[in-house]
Amino acid sequence: MSKNKMKPLEQKARTWMEERGVTIHDIGELVHYLQSPYHEELTKEECERHIDKVLKKREIQNAIVTGIQLDLLAEQNKLEQPLQDIIERDESLYGVDEIIAFSIINVYGSIGFTNYGYIDKQKPGILEKLNDKSSGECHTFLDDIVGAIAAAASSRLAHTYEDELFQDD
């Protein structure tokens, strides 16, 4: 999709993800990972089309820019303690990063929760890279956001497939 045809918030969200090392292709691989067992003919292009639709939603754009901004502030050591340490370490009991992810997942129904939980535990592809603490970058929020976008796009794909299946009858 051409960034010229996007609203400023969507453009910012996409640009910031790319600047943090996450591409639509990376997220598409996650969607494919989640949905290919159920759809033999599934292409990466179709996965990316569903991601583009998910990224059009303003509440998802808001979650992306909020999470990335918090990660950046933590990297720059600009948060007050104890929040700085909690986000920097991605403390397991913090949970606010998952709450932001849940706001993304909620857009496409309950199937997103199971997709998100599964991919969050497996950490395939880009999620493994984002969780690598040796990079010096903080992705406490971004890893959950990317997993949530993949889960939401997977849910959207599943719902669309189901709708098309019944239209053929």
mmCIF file of C-alpha atoms in Angstrom:
data_model
loop_
_atom_site.group_PDB
_atom_site.id
_atom_site.type_symbol
_atom_site.label_atom_id
_atom_site.label_comp_id
_atom_site.label_asym_id
_atom_site.label_seq_id
_atom_site.Cartn_x
_atom_site.Cartn_y
_atom_site.Cartn_z
ATOM 1 C CA MET A 1 0.000 0.000 0.000
ATOM 2 C CA SER A 2 1.284 3.454 -0.896
ATOM 3 C CA LYS A 3 2.103 5.538 2.167
ATOM 4 C CA ASN A 4 0.892 8.622 0.282
ATOM 5 C CA LYS A 5 -2.717 7.382 0.538
ATOM 6 C CA MET A 6 -2.540 6.791 4.290
ATOM 7 C CA LYS A 7 -3.656 9.046 7.075
ATOM 8 C CA PRO A 8 -0.776 10.476 9.121
ATOM 9 C CA LEU A 9 -1.300 8.200 12.145
ATOM 10 C CA GLU A 10 -1.267 5.029 10.040
ATOM 11 C CA GLN A 11 1.804 6.241 8.183
ATOM 12 C CA LYS A 12 3.565 6.982 11.491
ATOM 13 C CA ALA A 13 2.666 3.567 12.940
ATOM 14 C CA ARG A 14 3.959 1.734 9.864
ATOM 15 C CA THR A 15 7.108 3.856 9.659
ATOM 16 C CA TRP A 16 7.940 3.368 13.319
ATOM 17 C CA MET A 17 7.493 -0.405 13.037
ATOM 18 C CA GLU A 18 9.837 -0.462 10.041
ATOM 19 C CA GLU A 19 12.363 1.708 11.860
ATOM 20 C CA ARG A 20 12.257 -0.807 14.731
ATOM 21 C CA GLY A 21 12.989 -3.638 12.291
ATOM 22 C CA VAL A 22 9.486 -5.024 11.711
ATOM 23 C CA THR A 23 8.099 -5.331 8.188
ATOM 24 C CA ILE A 24 4.673 -6.324 6.941
ATOM 25 C CA HIS A 25 6.411 -9.350 5.421
ATOM 26 C CA ASP A 26 7.669 -10.358 8.898
ATOM 27 C CA ILE A 27 4.161 -10.159 10.330
ATOM 28 C CA GLY A 28 2.835 -11.977 7.254
ATOM 29 C CA GLU A 29 5.109 -14.899 8.067
ATOM 30 C CA LEU A 30 3.542 -15.055 11.529
ATOM 31 C CA VAL A 31 0.021 -15.023 10.080
ATOM 32 C CA HIS A 32 1.018 -17.756 7.648
ATOM 33 C CA TYR A 33 2.518 -19.734 10.551
ATOM 34 C CA LEU A 34 -0.774 -19.485 12.436
ATOM 35 C CA GLN A 35 -3.193 -20.120 9.562
ATOM 36 C CA SER A 36 -1.459 -22.361 7.013
ATOM 37 C CA PRO A 37 -2.413 -25.569 8.882
ATOM 38 C CA TYR A 38 -6.063 -24.648 8.229
ATOM 39 C CA HIS A 39 -5.762 -23.210 4.716
ATOM 40 C CA GLU A 40 -3.620 -25.266 2.334
ATOM 41 C CA GLU A 41 -3.618 -22.665 -0.433
ATOM 42 C CA LEU A 42 -2.791 -19.713 1.832
ATOM 43 C CA THR A 43 -0.269 -17.307 0.327
ATOM 44 C CA LYS A 44 1.952 -14.781 2.071
ATOM 45 C CA GLU A 45 0.315 -12.095 -0.089
ATOM 46 C CA GLU A 46 -3.114 -12.936 1.306
ATOM 47 C CA CYS A 47 -1.707 -12.810 4.832
ATOM 48 C CA GLU A 48 -0.228 -9.373 4.135
ATOM 49 C CA ARG A 49 -3.542 -8.162 2.696
ATOM 50 C CA HIS A 50 -5.244 -8.981 6.009
ATOM 51 C CA ILE A 51 -2.461 -7.228 7.921
ATOM 52 C CA ASP A 52 -2.989 -4.109 5.809
ATOM 53 C CA LYS A 53 -6.684 -4.171 6.733
ATOM 54 C CA VAL A 54 -5.858 -4.549 10.438
ATOM 55 C CA LEU A 55 -3.405 -1.638 10.280
ATOM 56 C CA LYS A 56 -6.131 0.623 8.841
ATOM 57 C CA LYS A 57 -7.913 0.658 12.201
ATOM 58 C CA ARG A 58 -7.199 3.740 14.278
ATOM 59 C CA GLU A 59 -7.231 1.954 17.635
ATOM 60 C CA ILE A 60 -4.526 -0.390 16.366
ATOM 61 C CA GLN A 61 -2.466 2.535 15.117
ATOM 62 C CA ASN A 62 -2.822 4.156 18.556
ATOM 63 C CA ALA A 63 -1.587 0.988 20.261
ATOM 64 C CA ILE A 64 1.428 0.793 17.937
ATOM 65 C CA VAL A 65 2.618 4.369 18.429
ATOM 66 C CA THR A 66 2.010 4.239 22.193
ATOM 67 C CA GLY A 67 3.921 0.993 22.659
ATOM 68 C CA ILE A 68 6.826 1.962 20.453
ATOM 69 C CA GLN A 69 7.130 5.338 22.194
ATOM 70 C CA LEU A 70 7.349 3.615 25.592
ATOM 71 C CA ASP A 71 10.001 1.206 24.269
ATOM 72 C CA LEU A 72 12.019 4.129 22.904
ATOM 73 C CA LEU A 73 11.795 6.052 26.165
ATOM 74 C CA ALA A 74 12.995 2.978 28.057
ATOM 75 C CA GLU A 75 15.936 2.592 25.644
ATOM 76 C CA GLN A 76 16.858 6.224 26.269
ATOM 77 C CA ASN A 77 16.573 5.729 30.034
ATOM 78 C CA LYS A 78 13.921 8.474 30.186
ATOM 79 C CA LEU A 79 11.356 6.765 32.400
ATOM 80 C CA GLU A 80 11.129 7.190 36.145
ATOM 81 C CA GLN A 81 12.020 4.280 38.409
ATOM 82 C CA PRO A 82 10.722 1.715 39.030
ATOM 83 C CA LEU A 83 8.953 1.842 35.628
ATOM 84 C CA GLN A 84 12.272 2.218 33.791
ATOM 85 C CA ASP A 85 13.617 -1.019 35.217
ATOM 86 C CA ILE A 86 10.326 -2.892 34.792
ATOM 87 C CA ILE A 87 10.016 -2.045 31.088
ATOM 88 C CA GLU A 88 13.721 -2.415 30.386
ATOM 89 C CA ARG A 89 13.698 -5.954 31.829
ATOM 90 C CA ASP A 90 10.262 -6.787 30.368
ATOM 91 C CA GLU A 91 9.237 -7.997 33.797
ATOM 92 C CA SER A 92 6.871 -10.953 33.470
ATOM 93 C CA LEU A 93 4.350 -9.679 36.025
ATOM 94 C CA TYR A 94 4.096 -6.193 34.497
ATOM 95 C CA GLY A 95 1.285 -7.074 32.061
ATOM 96 C CA VAL A 96 0.585 -3.607 30.633
ATOM 97 C CA ASP A 97 2.310 -4.617 27.398
ATOM 98 C CA GLU A 98 -0.149 -7.487 27.072
ATOM 99 C CA ILE A 99 -3.089 -5.180 27.845
ATOM 100 C CA ILE A 100 -2.114 -3.029 24.863
ATOM 101 C CA ALA A 101 -1.864 -6.197 22.779
ATOM 102 C CA PHE A 102 -5.332 -7.248 23.959
ATOM 103 C CA SER A 103 -6.751 -3.954 22.687
ATOM 104 C CA ILE A 104 -5.563 -5.007 19.221
ATOM 105 C CA ILE A 105 -6.821 -8.575 19.496
ATOM 106 C CA ASN A 106 -10.281 -7.512 20.712
ATOM 107 C CA VAL A 107 -11.032 -5.876 17.368
ATOM 108 C CA TYR A 108 -11.490 -9.260 15.648
ATOM 109 C CA GLY A 109 -13.119 -11.446 18.277
ATOM 110 C CA SER A 110 -12.199 -14.152 20.722
ATOM 111 C CA ILE A 111 -10.266 -16.350 18.282
ATOM 112 C CA GLY A 112 -7.550 -13.701 18.443
ATOM 113 C CA PHE A 113 -6.846 -14.554 22.089
ATOM 114 C CA THR A 114 -5.957 -18.160 21.316
ATOM 115 C CA ASN A 115 -3.886 -17.115 18.295
ATOM 116 C CA TYR A 116 -2.069 -14.520 20.391
ATOM 117 C CA GLY A 117 -1.432 -16.843 23.329
ATOM 118 C CA TYR A 118 -0.045 -19.520 21.048
ATOM 119 C CA ILE A 119 2.266 -17.229 19.088
ATOM 120 C CA ASP A 120 3.384 -15.425 22.251
ATOM 121 C CA LYS A 121 4.593 -18.728 23.720
ATOM 122 C CA GLN A 122 6.127 -20.087 20.489
ATOM 123 C CA LYS A 123 7.865 -16.798 19.497
ATOM 124 C CA PRO A 124 8.530 -17.733 15.859
ATOM 125 C CA GLY A 125 10.215 -15.502 13.291
ATOM 126 C CA ILE A 126 10.413 -11.813 14.091
ATOM 127 C CA LEU A 127 9.118 -12.419 17.635
ATOM 128 C CA GLU A 128 12.263 -14.365 18.490
ATOM 129 C CA LYS A 129 14.383 -11.464 17.227
ATOM 130 C CA LEU A 130 12.353 -8.864 19.147
ATOM 131 C CA ASN A 131 12.751 -10.893 22.349
ATOM 132 C CA ASP A 132 16.539 -11.069 22.029
ATOM 133 C CA LYS A 133 17.779 -8.830 24.847
ATOM 134 C CA SER A 134 21.375 -8.888 23.537
ATOM 135 C CA SER A 135 20.523 -6.338 20.816
ATOM 136 C CA GLY A 136 20.473 -3.482 23.335
ATOM 137 C CA GLU A 137 17.044 -2.454 22.070
ATOM 138 C CA CYS A 138 13.910 -2.536 24.182
ATOM 139 C CA HIS A 139 10.913 -4.227 22.576
ATOM 140 C CA THR A 140 8.797 -4.853 25.675
ATOM 141 C CA PHE A 141 5.722 -3.462 23.950
ATOM 142 C CA LEU A 142 6.575 -4.045 20.289
ATOM 143 C CA ASP A 143 6.923 -7.825 20.532
ATOM 144 C CA ASP A 144 3.421 -8.098 22.005
ATOM 145 C CA ILE A 145 2.032 -5.598 19.502
ATOM 146 C CA VAL A 146 3.479 -7.523 16.553
ATOM 147 C CA GLY A 147 2.115 -10.808 17.926
ATOM 148 C CA ALA A 148 -1.268 -9.158 18.424
ATOM 149 C CA ILE A 149 -1.329 -7.753 14.876
ATOM 150 C CA ALA A 150 -0.534 -11.234 13.550
ATOM 151 C CA ALA A 151 -3.246 -12.757 15.758
ATOM 152 C CA ALA A 152 -5.782 -10.117 14.674
ATOM 153 C CA ALA A 153 -4.949 -10.616 10.987
ATOM 154 C CA SER A 154 -5.224 -14.393 11.494
ATOM 155 C CA SER A 155 -8.636 -13.924 13.084
ATOM 156 C CA ARG A 156 -9.730 -11.649 10.269
ATOM 157 C CA LEU A 157 -8.536 -14.222 7.749
ATOM 158 C CA ALA A 158 -10.364 -17.042 9.541
ATOM 159 C CA HIS A 159 -13.596 -15.038 9.710
ATOM 160 C CA THR A 160 -13.310 -14.026 6.054
ATOM 161 C CA TYR A 161 -12.655 -17.618 5.001
ATOM 162 C CA GLU A 162 -15.656 -18.805 6.981
ATOM 163 C CA ASP A 163 -17.878 -16.093 5.439
ATOM 164 C CA GLU A 164 -16.740 -17.000 1.914
ATOM 165 C CA LEU A 165 -17.307 -20.686 2.605
ATOM 166 C CA PHE A 166 -20.956 -20.088 3.492
ATOM 167 C CA GLN A 167 -21.505 -17.693 0.560
ATOM 168 C CA ASP A 168 -20.703 -20.522 -1.823
ATOM 169 C CA ASP A 169 -23.648 -22.618 -0.526
#
